[in-house]
Short mmCIF file of C-alpha atoms and ligand atoms in Angstrom, two decimals:
data_model
loop_
_atom_site.label_atom_id
_atom_site.label_comp_id
_atom_site.label_asym_id
_atom_site.label_seq_id
_atom_site.Cartn_x
_atom_site.Cartn_y
_atom_site.Cartn_z
CA UNK A 297 -30.33 -99.25 -82.92
CA UNK A 298 -29.44 -98.87 -79.26
CA UNK A 299 -28.60 -95.43 -77.85
CA UNK A 300 -25.02 -94.24 -77.68
CA UNK A 301 -22.88 -91.28 -76.70
CA UNK A 302 -19.66 -90.07 -78.29
CA UNK A 303 -16.81 -87.92 -76.94
CA UNK A 304 -13.29 -87.12 -78.01
CA UNK A 305 -10.50 -84.58 -77.42
CA UNK A 306 -11.78 -81.04 -77.84
CA UNK A 307 -9.05 -79.99 -80.27
CA UNK A 308 -7.31 -82.35 -82.71
CA UNK A 309 -4.56 -81.07 -84.99
CA UNK A 310 -3.05 -83.43 -87.60
CA UNK A 311 -0.37 -83.03 -90.27
CA UNK A 312 3.33 -83.00 -91.14
CA UNK A 313 5.08 -80.30 -89.16
CA UNK A 314 2.03 -79.36 -87.07
CA UNK A 315 3.93 -79.94 -83.80
CA UNK A 316 5.77 -76.68 -84.52
CA UNK A 317 2.48 -74.85 -83.95
CA UNK A 318 2.12 -76.08 -80.36
CA UNK A 319 3.00 -72.74 -78.72
CA UNK A 320 0.16 -71.05 -80.64
CA UNK A 321 -2.36 -73.39 -78.97
CA UNK A 322 -1.33 -72.46 -75.43
CA UNK A 323 -1.83 -69.12 -73.71
CA UNK A 324 0.53 -67.61 -71.16
CA UNK A 325 -1.79 -68.31 -68.19
CA UNK A 326 -0.86 -72.01 -68.65
CA UNK A 327 2.77 -71.42 -67.65
CA UNK A 328 4.59 -73.22 -66.04
CA UNK A 329 4.25 -76.25 -68.28
CA UNK A 330 5.10 -79.73 -66.99
CA UNK A 331 6.51 -81.48 -70.08
CA UNK A 332 6.89 -85.27 -70.06
CA UNK A 333 9.05 -87.01 -72.64
CA UNK A 334 10.58 -90.47 -72.98
CA UNK A 335 14.00 -91.10 -71.46
CA UNK A 336 15.30 -89.61 -74.75
CA UNK A 337 14.18 -86.01 -74.02
CA UNK A 338 17.05 -84.62 -76.15
CA UNK A 339 15.19 -85.91 -79.21
CA UNK A 340 12.52 -83.29 -78.56
CA UNK A 341 14.85 -80.43 -77.59
CA UNK A 342 13.86 -78.40 -80.66
CA UNK A 343 10.16 -78.74 -79.88
CA UNK A 344 10.65 -77.87 -76.22
CA UNK A 345 12.86 -74.96 -77.31
CA UNK A 346 9.86 -73.51 -79.20
CA UNK A 347 7.94 -73.43 -75.92
CA UNK A 348 10.69 -71.69 -73.95
CA UNK A 349 11.27 -69.21 -76.81
CA UNK A 350 7.55 -68.37 -76.63
CA UNK A 351 7.99 -67.38 -72.97
CA UNK A 352 6.73 -70.51 -71.20
CA UNK A 353 8.47 -71.73 -68.09
CA UNK A 354 9.06 -75.45 -68.70
CA UNK A 355 9.77 -78.33 -66.30
CA UNK A 356 10.97 -81.44 -68.16
CA UNK A 357 10.22 -84.86 -66.71
CA UNK A 358 11.64 -87.91 -68.54
CA UNK A 359 9.66 -91.18 -68.31
CA UNK A 360 11.29 -94.58 -68.68
CA UNK A 361 9.23 -97.51 -70.02
CA UNK A 362 5.50 -98.23 -69.66
CA UNK A 363 3.99 -96.42 -66.64
CA UNK A 364 3.44 -98.13 -63.32
CA UNK A 365 1.97 -96.93 -60.07
CA UNK A 366 5.37 -95.75 -58.76
CA UNK A 367 6.49 -93.81 -61.82
CA UNK A 368 3.10 -92.09 -62.10
CA UNK A 369 3.07 -91.17 -58.39
CA UNK A 370 6.61 -89.72 -58.60
CA UNK A 371 5.74 -87.73 -61.73
CA UNK A 372 2.55 -86.37 -60.11
CA UNK A 373 4.49 -85.21 -57.04
CA UNK A 374 7.06 -83.49 -59.28
CA UNK A 375 4.26 -81.78 -61.24
CA UNK A 376 2.55 -80.56 -58.06
CA UNK A 377 5.84 -79.19 -56.70
CA UNK A 378 6.54 -77.37 -59.98
CA UNK A 379 3.28 -75.44 -59.73
CA UNK A 380 2.41 -76.57 -63.26
CA UNK A 381 -0.75 -75.12 -64.82
CA UNK A 382 -0.69 -77.43 -67.84
CA UNK A 383 0.78 -80.85 -68.69
CA UNK A 384 2.29 -81.64 -72.11
CA UNK A 385 3.27 -85.21 -73.03
CA UNK A 386 5.56 -85.74 -76.05
CA UNK A 387 6.15 -89.46 -76.62
CA UNK A 388 4.56 -92.84 -77.19
CA UNK A 389 1.52 -94.17 -75.35
CA UNK A 390 3.65 -94.68 -72.23
CA UNK A 391 4.53 -91.00 -71.95
CA UNK A 392 1.02 -89.86 -72.90
CA UNK A 393 -0.61 -92.17 -70.35
CA UNK A 394 1.78 -90.97 -67.64
CA UNK A 395 1.02 -87.34 -68.52
CA UNK A 396 -2.72 -87.98 -68.63
CA UNK A 397 -2.64 -89.52 -65.16
CA UNK A 398 -0.42 -86.71 -63.84
CA UNK A 399 -2.84 -84.06 -65.15
CA UNK A 400 -5.65 -85.85 -63.27
CA UNK A 401 -3.73 -86.44 -60.02
CA UNK A 402 -2.45 -82.87 -59.64
CA UNK A 403 -6.05 -81.71 -59.12
CA UNK A 404 -7.34 -84.81 -57.29
CA UNK A 405 -5.68 -85.57 -53.98
CA UNK A 406 -5.16 -89.00 -52.43
CA UNK A 407 -3.40 -92.17 -53.46
CA UNK A 408 -3.39 -93.29 -57.09
CA UNK A 409 -4.28 -96.90 -56.14
CA UNK A 410 -7.61 -95.75 -54.68
CA UNK A 411 -8.70 -94.47 -58.09
CA UNK A 412 -7.78 -97.61 -60.04
CA UNK A 413 -10.34 -100.06 -61.43
CA UNK A 414 -10.08 -103.64 -60.25
CA UNK A 415 -7.12 -103.39 -57.86
CA UNK A 416 -8.13 -100.30 -55.84
CA UNK A 417 -11.39 -98.80 -54.58
CA UNK A 418 -12.25 -97.51 -58.06
CA UNK A 419 -12.90 -94.08 -56.48
CA UNK A 420 -14.18 -91.50 -58.99
CA UNK A 421 -12.03 -88.50 -59.90
CA UNK A 422 -13.96 -85.48 -58.66
CA UNK A 423 -12.05 -82.54 -60.14
CA UNK A 424 -11.26 -81.79 -63.76
CA UNK A 425 -7.70 -82.55 -64.88
CA UNK A 426 -5.19 -79.79 -65.54
CA UNK A 427 -5.28 -78.81 -69.24
CA UNK A 428 -3.43 -81.63 -71.01
CA UNK A 429 -1.77 -81.78 -74.42
CA UNK A 430 -0.81 -85.11 -76.00
CA UNK A 431 1.77 -85.21 -78.81
CA UNK A 432 2.25 -88.84 -79.95
CA UNK A 433 5.61 -90.00 -81.35
CA UNK A 434 4.46 -93.55 -82.09
CA UNK A 435 1.62 -94.47 -84.46
CA UNK A 436 -0.11 -96.97 -82.23
CA UNK A 437 -2.16 -96.38 -79.13
CA UNK A 438 -4.36 -93.41 -80.03
CA UNK A 439 -3.94 -92.43 -76.36
CA UNK A 440 -4.06 -88.79 -77.48
CA UNK A 441 -7.83 -89.14 -77.82
CA UNK A 442 -8.79 -91.60 -75.08
CA UNK A 443 -10.03 -90.95 -71.56
CA UNK A 444 -7.96 -93.60 -69.78
CA UNK A 445 -4.39 -94.12 -68.69
CA UNK A 446 -3.08 -97.70 -68.52
CA UNK A 447 -0.95 -98.19 -65.40
CA UNK A 448 0.99 -101.25 -64.23
CA UNK A 449 0.39 -102.50 -60.70
CA UNK A 450 3.42 -104.77 -60.10
CA UNK A 451 2.08 -106.21 -56.82
CA UNK A 452 -1.07 -107.47 -58.54
CA UNK A 453 0.79 -108.51 -61.72
CA UNK A 454 -1.64 -106.61 -63.90
CA UNK A 455 -2.11 -103.38 -65.86
CA UNK A 456 -5.33 -101.47 -65.16
CA UNK A 457 -6.86 -98.13 -66.15
CA UNK A 458 -7.31 -94.83 -64.43
CA UNK A 459 -10.38 -93.62 -66.28
CA UNK A 460 -12.62 -90.57 -66.36
CA UNK A 461 -14.41 -88.55 -69.03
CA UNK A 462 -12.50 -85.55 -67.66
CA UNK A 463 -9.19 -87.20 -68.66
CA UNK A 464 -9.76 -86.72 -72.39
CA UNK A 465 -6.82 -84.61 -73.57
CA UNK A 466 -7.60 -80.95 -74.21
CA UNK A 467 -5.38 -80.99 -77.32
CA UNK A 468 -4.17 -83.88 -79.48
CA UNK A 469 -1.37 -82.79 -81.83
CA UNK A 470 -0.57 -85.59 -84.28
CA UNK A 471 2.49 -84.84 -86.40
CA UNK A 472 3.57 -87.85 -88.53
CA UNK A 473 7.11 -86.37 -88.81
CA UNK A 474 7.64 -87.30 -85.16
CA UNK A 475 7.31 -90.99 -86.12
CA UNK A 476 9.80 -90.90 -89.04
CA UNK A 477 12.73 -92.19 -86.97
CA UNK A 478 10.94 -95.03 -85.18
CA UNK A 479 13.04 -98.21 -85.54
CA UNK A 480 11.18 -100.77 -87.76
CA UNK A 481 10.60 -103.19 -84.89
CA UNK A 482 8.94 -100.52 -82.71
CA UNK A 483 7.03 -99.14 -85.73
CA UNK A 484 5.76 -102.70 -86.32
CA UNK A 485 4.47 -103.53 -82.86
CA UNK A 486 3.03 -100.06 -82.20
CA UNK A 487 1.48 -100.04 -85.70
CA UNK A 488 -0.11 -103.43 -85.04
CA UNK A 489 -1.74 -101.93 -81.94
CA UNK A 490 -3.28 -99.21 -84.14
CA UNK A 491 -4.61 -101.76 -86.63
CA UNK A 492 -5.94 -104.05 -83.89
CA UNK A 493 -7.66 -101.21 -82.04
CA UNK A 494 -9.55 -100.28 -85.22
CA UNK A 495 -10.45 -103.95 -85.75
CA UNK A 496 -11.64 -104.61 -82.20
CA UNK A 497 -13.58 -101.32 -81.92
CA UNK A 498 -15.31 -102.13 -85.25
CA UNK A 499 -16.32 -105.63 -84.09
CA UNK A 500 -17.11 -104.56 -80.50
CA UNK A 501 -20.53 -105.23 -78.97
CA UNK A 502 -20.59 -101.51 -78.08
CA UNK A 503 -19.86 -100.22 -81.60
CA UNK A 504 -22.20 -97.53 -82.96
CA UNK A 505 -22.57 -95.87 -86.40
CA UNK A 506 -20.01 -93.16 -85.55
CA UNK A 507 -17.36 -95.55 -84.28
CA UNK A 508 -18.05 -97.94 -87.18
CA UNK A 509 -17.25 -95.24 -89.74
CA UNK A 510 -14.08 -94.17 -87.96
CA UNK A 511 -12.84 -97.69 -87.19
CA UNK A 512 -13.47 -98.92 -90.76
CA UNK A 513 -11.50 -96.01 -92.21
CA UNK A 514 -8.70 -96.56 -89.71
CA UNK A 515 -8.55 -100.24 -90.60
CA UNK A 516 -8.41 -99.44 -94.33
CA UNK A 517 -5.58 -96.92 -93.83
CA UNK A 518 -3.61 -99.25 -91.56
CA UNK A 519 -4.03 -102.16 -93.97
CA UNK A 520 -2.82 -100.25 -97.01
CA UNK A 521 0.20 -98.69 -95.28
CA UNK A 522 1.43 -100.71 -92.31
CA UNK A 523 4.05 -102.68 -94.28
CA UNK A 524 5.55 -99.58 -95.91
CA UNK A 525 5.36 -97.58 -92.66
CA UNK A 526 7.44 -100.24 -90.91
CA UNK A 527 10.12 -100.64 -93.58
CA UNK A 528 13.65 -99.23 -93.26
CA UNK A 529 13.00 -96.86 -96.17
CA UNK A 530 11.11 -93.74 -95.15
CA UNK A 531 7.65 -93.60 -96.79
CA UNK A 532 6.08 -90.37 -95.55
CA UNK A 533 2.61 -91.13 -96.98
CA UNK A 534 2.55 -94.51 -95.24
CA UNK A 535 3.70 -92.95 -91.96
CA UNK A 536 0.87 -90.39 -92.20
CA UNK A 537 -1.67 -93.15 -92.93
CA UNK A 538 -0.58 -95.10 -89.87
CA UNK A 539 -0.77 -92.00 -87.65
CA UNK A 540 -4.30 -91.33 -88.94
CA UNK A 541 -5.20 -95.01 -88.33
CA UNK A 542 -3.88 -94.73 -84.77
CA UNK A 543 -5.98 -91.61 -84.21
CA UNK A 544 -9.07 -93.38 -85.63
CA UNK A 545 -8.42 -96.38 -83.37
CA UNK A 546 -8.19 -94.17 -80.29
CA UNK A 547 -11.39 -92.27 -81.08
CA UNK A 548 -13.25 -95.50 -81.85
CA UNK A 549 -12.08 -97.46 -78.81
CA UNK A 550 -12.83 -94.61 -76.41
CA UNK A 551 -16.45 -94.83 -77.52
CA UNK A 552 -16.91 -98.51 -78.44
CA UNK A 553 -14.45 -100.39 -76.21
CA UNK A 554 -12.33 -103.26 -77.57
CA UNK A 555 -12.32 -107.07 -77.47
CA UNK A 556 -10.48 -110.23 -76.49
CA UNK A 557 -7.01 -109.19 -77.74
CA UNK A 558 -6.92 -106.19 -75.41
CA UNK A 559 -8.64 -108.20 -72.68
CA UNK A 560 -5.58 -110.50 -72.73
CA UNK A 561 -3.10 -107.63 -73.15
CA UNK A 562 -3.96 -106.03 -69.77
CA UNK A 563 -3.17 -109.05 -67.59
CA UNK A 564 -0.31 -110.26 -69.83
CA UNK A 565 1.31 -106.82 -69.68
CA UNK A 566 1.47 -107.23 -65.91
CA UNK A 567 2.82 -110.80 -66.14
CA UNK A 568 5.59 -110.53 -68.75
CA UNK A 569 7.99 -107.65 -69.48
CA UNK A 570 6.95 -107.25 -73.12
CA UNK A 571 5.74 -104.14 -75.01
CA UNK A 572 1.95 -103.72 -75.18
CA UNK A 573 1.77 -103.63 -78.98
CA UNK A 574 3.93 -106.75 -79.31
CA UNK A 575 1.58 -108.67 -76.97
CA UNK A 576 -1.46 -107.53 -78.97
CA UNK A 577 0.18 -108.49 -82.28
CA UNK A 578 1.01 -111.99 -81.00
CA UNK A 579 -2.69 -112.61 -80.28
CA UNK A 580 -4.26 -111.24 -83.47
CA UNK A 581 -4.49 -114.45 -85.48
CA UNK A 582 -5.58 -116.75 -82.65
CA UNK A 583 -8.24 -114.31 -81.33
CA UNK A 584 -9.70 -113.53 -84.77
CA UNK A 585 -9.76 -117.22 -85.58
CA UNK A 586 -11.42 -118.12 -82.23
CA UNK A 587 -14.14 -115.49 -82.73
CA UNK A 588 -14.79 -116.76 -86.24
CA UNK A 589 -15.04 -120.38 -85.08
CA UNK A 590 -17.32 -119.40 -82.19
CA UNK A 591 -19.71 -117.55 -84.52
CA UNK A 592 -19.72 -120.36 -87.06
CA UNK A 593 -20.50 -123.03 -84.46
CA UNK A 594 -23.11 -121.21 -82.33
CA UNK A 595 -24.27 -117.84 -83.75
CA UNK A 596 -23.82 -117.76 -87.52
CA UNK A 597 -26.49 -115.12 -88.19
CA UNK A 598 -25.14 -112.59 -85.71
CA UNK A 599 -24.59 -109.23 -87.53
CA UNK A 600 -21.03 -109.11 -86.13
CA UNK A 601 -20.26 -112.27 -88.13
CA UNK A 602 -21.10 -110.31 -91.29
CA UNK A 603 -18.82 -107.51 -90.11
CA UNK A 604 -15.95 -110.03 -90.16
CA UNK A 605 -16.52 -110.45 -93.91
CA UNK A 606 -16.47 -106.67 -94.24
CA UNK A 607 -13.11 -106.64 -92.45
CA UNK A 608 -11.80 -108.94 -95.18
CA UNK A 609 -13.05 -106.51 -97.83
CA UNK A 610 -11.40 -103.57 -96.08
CA UNK A 611 -8.09 -105.42 -95.85
CA UNK A 612 -7.99 -106.86 -99.36
CA UNK A 613 -10.09 -104.40 -101.36
CA UNK A 614 -12.09 -107.40 -102.70
CA UNK A 615 -15.87 -106.87 -102.20
CA UNK A 616 -16.46 -110.66 -102.32
CA UNK A 617 -13.86 -111.42 -99.64
CA UNK A 618 -14.92 -113.67 -96.76
CA UNK A 619 -13.75 -113.57 -93.14
CA UNK A 620 -11.36 -116.46 -93.81
CA UNK A 621 -9.48 -114.17 -96.26
CA UNK A 622 -8.97 -111.71 -93.39
CA UNK A 623 -7.47 -114.47 -91.32
CA UNK A 624 -5.03 -115.36 -94.11
CA UNK A 625 -4.23 -111.65 -94.59
CA UNK A 626 -3.43 -111.26 -90.87
CA UNK A 627 -1.23 -114.39 -90.92
CA UNK A 628 0.74 -113.07 -93.86
CA UNK A 629 1.13 -109.60 -92.26
CA UNK A 630 2.41 -111.10 -89.00
CA UNK A 631 4.95 -113.17 -90.96
CA UNK A 632 6.17 -110.12 -92.91
CA UNK A 633 6.72 -107.84 -89.90
CA UNK A 634 9.41 -108.24 -87.22
CA UNK A 635 7.04 -109.59 -84.55
CA UNK A 636 7.30 -112.28 -81.89
CA UNK A 637 5.09 -115.07 -80.58
CA UNK A 638 3.75 -114.93 -77.02
CA UNK A 639 6.32 -117.59 -76.01
CA UNK A 640 9.16 -115.52 -77.50
CA UNK A 641 7.82 -112.53 -75.56
CA UNK A 642 8.28 -114.50 -72.32
CA UNK A 643 4.99 -116.28 -71.51
CA UNK A 644 5.44 -119.77 -70.04
CA UNK A 645 2.89 -122.53 -70.63
CA UNK A 646 2.37 -122.71 -66.85
CA UNK A 647 1.07 -119.09 -66.85
CA UNK A 648 -1.74 -119.72 -69.36
CA UNK A 649 -4.47 -120.62 -66.82
CA UNK A 650 -3.76 -117.46 -64.81
CA UNK A 651 -3.77 -115.24 -67.93
CA UNK A 652 -7.04 -116.79 -69.15
CA UNK A 653 -8.71 -116.31 -65.76
CA UNK A 654 -7.59 -112.68 -65.44
CA UNK A 655 -8.59 -111.82 -69.03
CA UNK A 656 -12.14 -113.18 -68.53
CA UNK A 657 -12.91 -110.39 -66.04
CA UNK A 658 -11.18 -107.62 -68.02
CA UNK A 659 -13.45 -104.77 -69.14
CA UNK A 660 -12.26 -105.15 -72.76
CA UNK A 661 -13.63 -108.73 -72.82
CA UNK A 662 -17.15 -107.27 -72.49
CA UNK A 663 -16.71 -105.74 -75.95
CA UNK A 664 -15.73 -109.01 -77.64
CA UNK A 665 -18.45 -109.68 -80.27
CA UNK A 666 -19.19 -113.18 -78.99
CA UNK A 667 -18.76 -114.65 -75.52
CA UNK A 668 -15.78 -117.02 -75.39
CA UNK A 669 -15.65 -119.98 -73.03
CA UNK A 670 -12.83 -120.53 -70.55
CA UNK A 671 -11.69 -123.41 -72.72
CA UNK A 672 -11.55 -121.12 -75.79
CA UNK A 673 -9.54 -118.51 -73.86
CA UNK A 674 -6.97 -121.14 -72.94
CA UNK A 675 -6.91 -122.41 -76.55
CA UNK A 676 -6.21 -118.87 -77.85
CA UNK A 677 -3.20 -118.51 -75.56
CA UNK A 678 -1.88 -121.97 -76.45
CA UNK A 679 -2.13 -121.15 -80.15
CA UNK A 680 -0.36 -117.80 -79.67
CA UNK A 681 2.48 -119.30 -77.61
P1 LIG B 750 5.83 -96.77 -75.86
O1 LIG B 750 5.34 -95.41 -75.59
O2 LIG B 750 6.12 -97.65 -74.70
O3 LIG B 750 7.12 -96.63 -76.78
C1 LIG B 750 7.75 -97.80 -77.27
C2 LIG B 750 9.24 -97.51 -77.49
O4 LIG B 750 9.37 -96.57 -78.55
C3 LIG B 750 9.93 -96.88 -76.28
O5 LIG B 750 11.19 -97.50 -76.15
C4 LIG B 750 10.09 -95.42 -76.68
O6 LIG B 750 11.19 -94.82 -76.06
C5 LIG B 750 10.28 -95.54 -78.18
N1 LIG B 750 9.89 -94.36 -78.97
C6 LIG B 750 8.75 -93.63 -78.85
N2 LIG B 750 8.71 -92.69 -79.82
C7 LIG B 750 9.85 -92.82 -80.54
C8 LIG B 750 10.38 -92.15 -81.69
N3 LIG B 750 9.70 -91.17 -82.30
N4 LIG B 750 11.56 -92.56 -82.19
C9 LIG B 750 12.24 -93.59 -81.62
N5 LIG B 750 11.80 -94.28 -80.53
C10 LIG B 750 10.61 -93.89 -80.01
O7 LIG B 750 4.86 -97.58 -76.84
P2 LIG B 750 3.33 -97.34 -77.23
O8 LIG B 750 2.92 -98.60 -77.87
O9 LIG B 750 3.14 -96.07 -77.95
O10 LIG B 750 2.60 -97.20 -75.81
C11 LIG B 750 2.39 -98.33 -75.01
C12 LIG B 750 1.65 -97.97 -73.75
O11 LIG B 750 0.40 -97.35 -74.05
C13 LIG B 750 1.33 -99.22 -72.94
O12 LIG B 750 1.53 -98.96 -71.57
C14 LIG B 750 -0.13 -99.47 -73.24
O13 LIG B 750 -0.78 -100.19 -72.24
C15 LIG B 750 -0.64 -98.06 -73.38
N6 LIG B 750 -1.89 -97.90 -74.15
C16 LIG B 750 -2.72 -96.90 -73.78
C17 LIG B 750 -3.91 -96.69 -74.45
C18 LIG B 750 -4.84 -95.61 -74.01
O14 LIG B 750 -5.87 -95.43 -74.62
N7 LIG B 750 -4.54 -94.89 -72.97
C19 LIG B 750 -4.24 -97.49 -75.55
C20 LIG B 750 -3.36 -98.49 -75.93
C21 LIG B 750 -2.17 -98.68 -75.23
#
């Protein structure tokens, strides 16, 4: 077994209603708090009220849509001006990633672009982030336990990461109640991200025994509950399962990396105005199928090929299940949920070459369990269109 390291948020709290305990985690020296929410900050008025009632000075900063270099820069300037001692992000991955980057940029001067991988100088963050609390309201990204923030760079037509071990959130507070009112369509595409992150971290070239255990359990939970968690009827057990799966996916990917689906999602997210989870979901079947074909034609005895059979067992509960069953299971799931194809999400056939080229150099592609040829990358996108 090759050597590995493992890190996650220093304090994880999970359970229905646990968000109400947030003030007890923070001490008064952390005031003022810079609190980021989605554009719907009223939805979290009660939660923010608990902070003010506990004596914290609070600056609220609403975030609209997935973060890009401009929105993150503006939010960082506002946080600096407020004199914030701690950053709290209450929202989906977009709000959490914005908050995570803000917490890092308040203590590290200079332009954001200089710190970005791929498009900037990739300068290292020197100083620790401000203390940062992540409170997810979607069950999807696991960003509450990862050390990167995904940021759009419109000029380069790509989404890239600001990344540092020091960006791991100080606290992750995962309260499934906060996801109860997610509309089914958003629950579906964010939930698919959670499932796919567990899948890709499990199959990743960089997986280790710790991430395997966590990713397998996350995949099992997501598989048993994703349909019910995305239905119009509230199923609190299913919602909790999907939140736990999202947490597992985040912990696993932060230590094992991902694979081809997320390697495509970075560039595609910069090329088409579609939600991250929806892009990932549209690629699940064609990427899993391409990996399976690649193993079967050129590396059948690779241990990761056996893991694909195990995936089928985790999804179906059948110990004899083969990888092809997993493929059928994924196809049926994608048909049952309100998801879209890559074409419906806005990708044109003429953009396929560019997306394939950009994905080949994405850091997530390094985790894909088998190397895919340029031809195979193009084939995946054509099949997902
Ligand atoms: P999101 O945060 O963009 O939210 C999706 C939609 O759901 C938004 O319209 C939002 O307003 C709405 N919403 C959020 N919570 C809600 C609630 N409780 N009720 C009703 N509506 C609600 O979606 P996401 O999938 O959570 O995050 C996507 C972002 O996270 C992308 O930018 C992606 O690249 C990034 N990401 C980051 C990591 C990481 O490790 N840092 C991992 C995966 C994805």
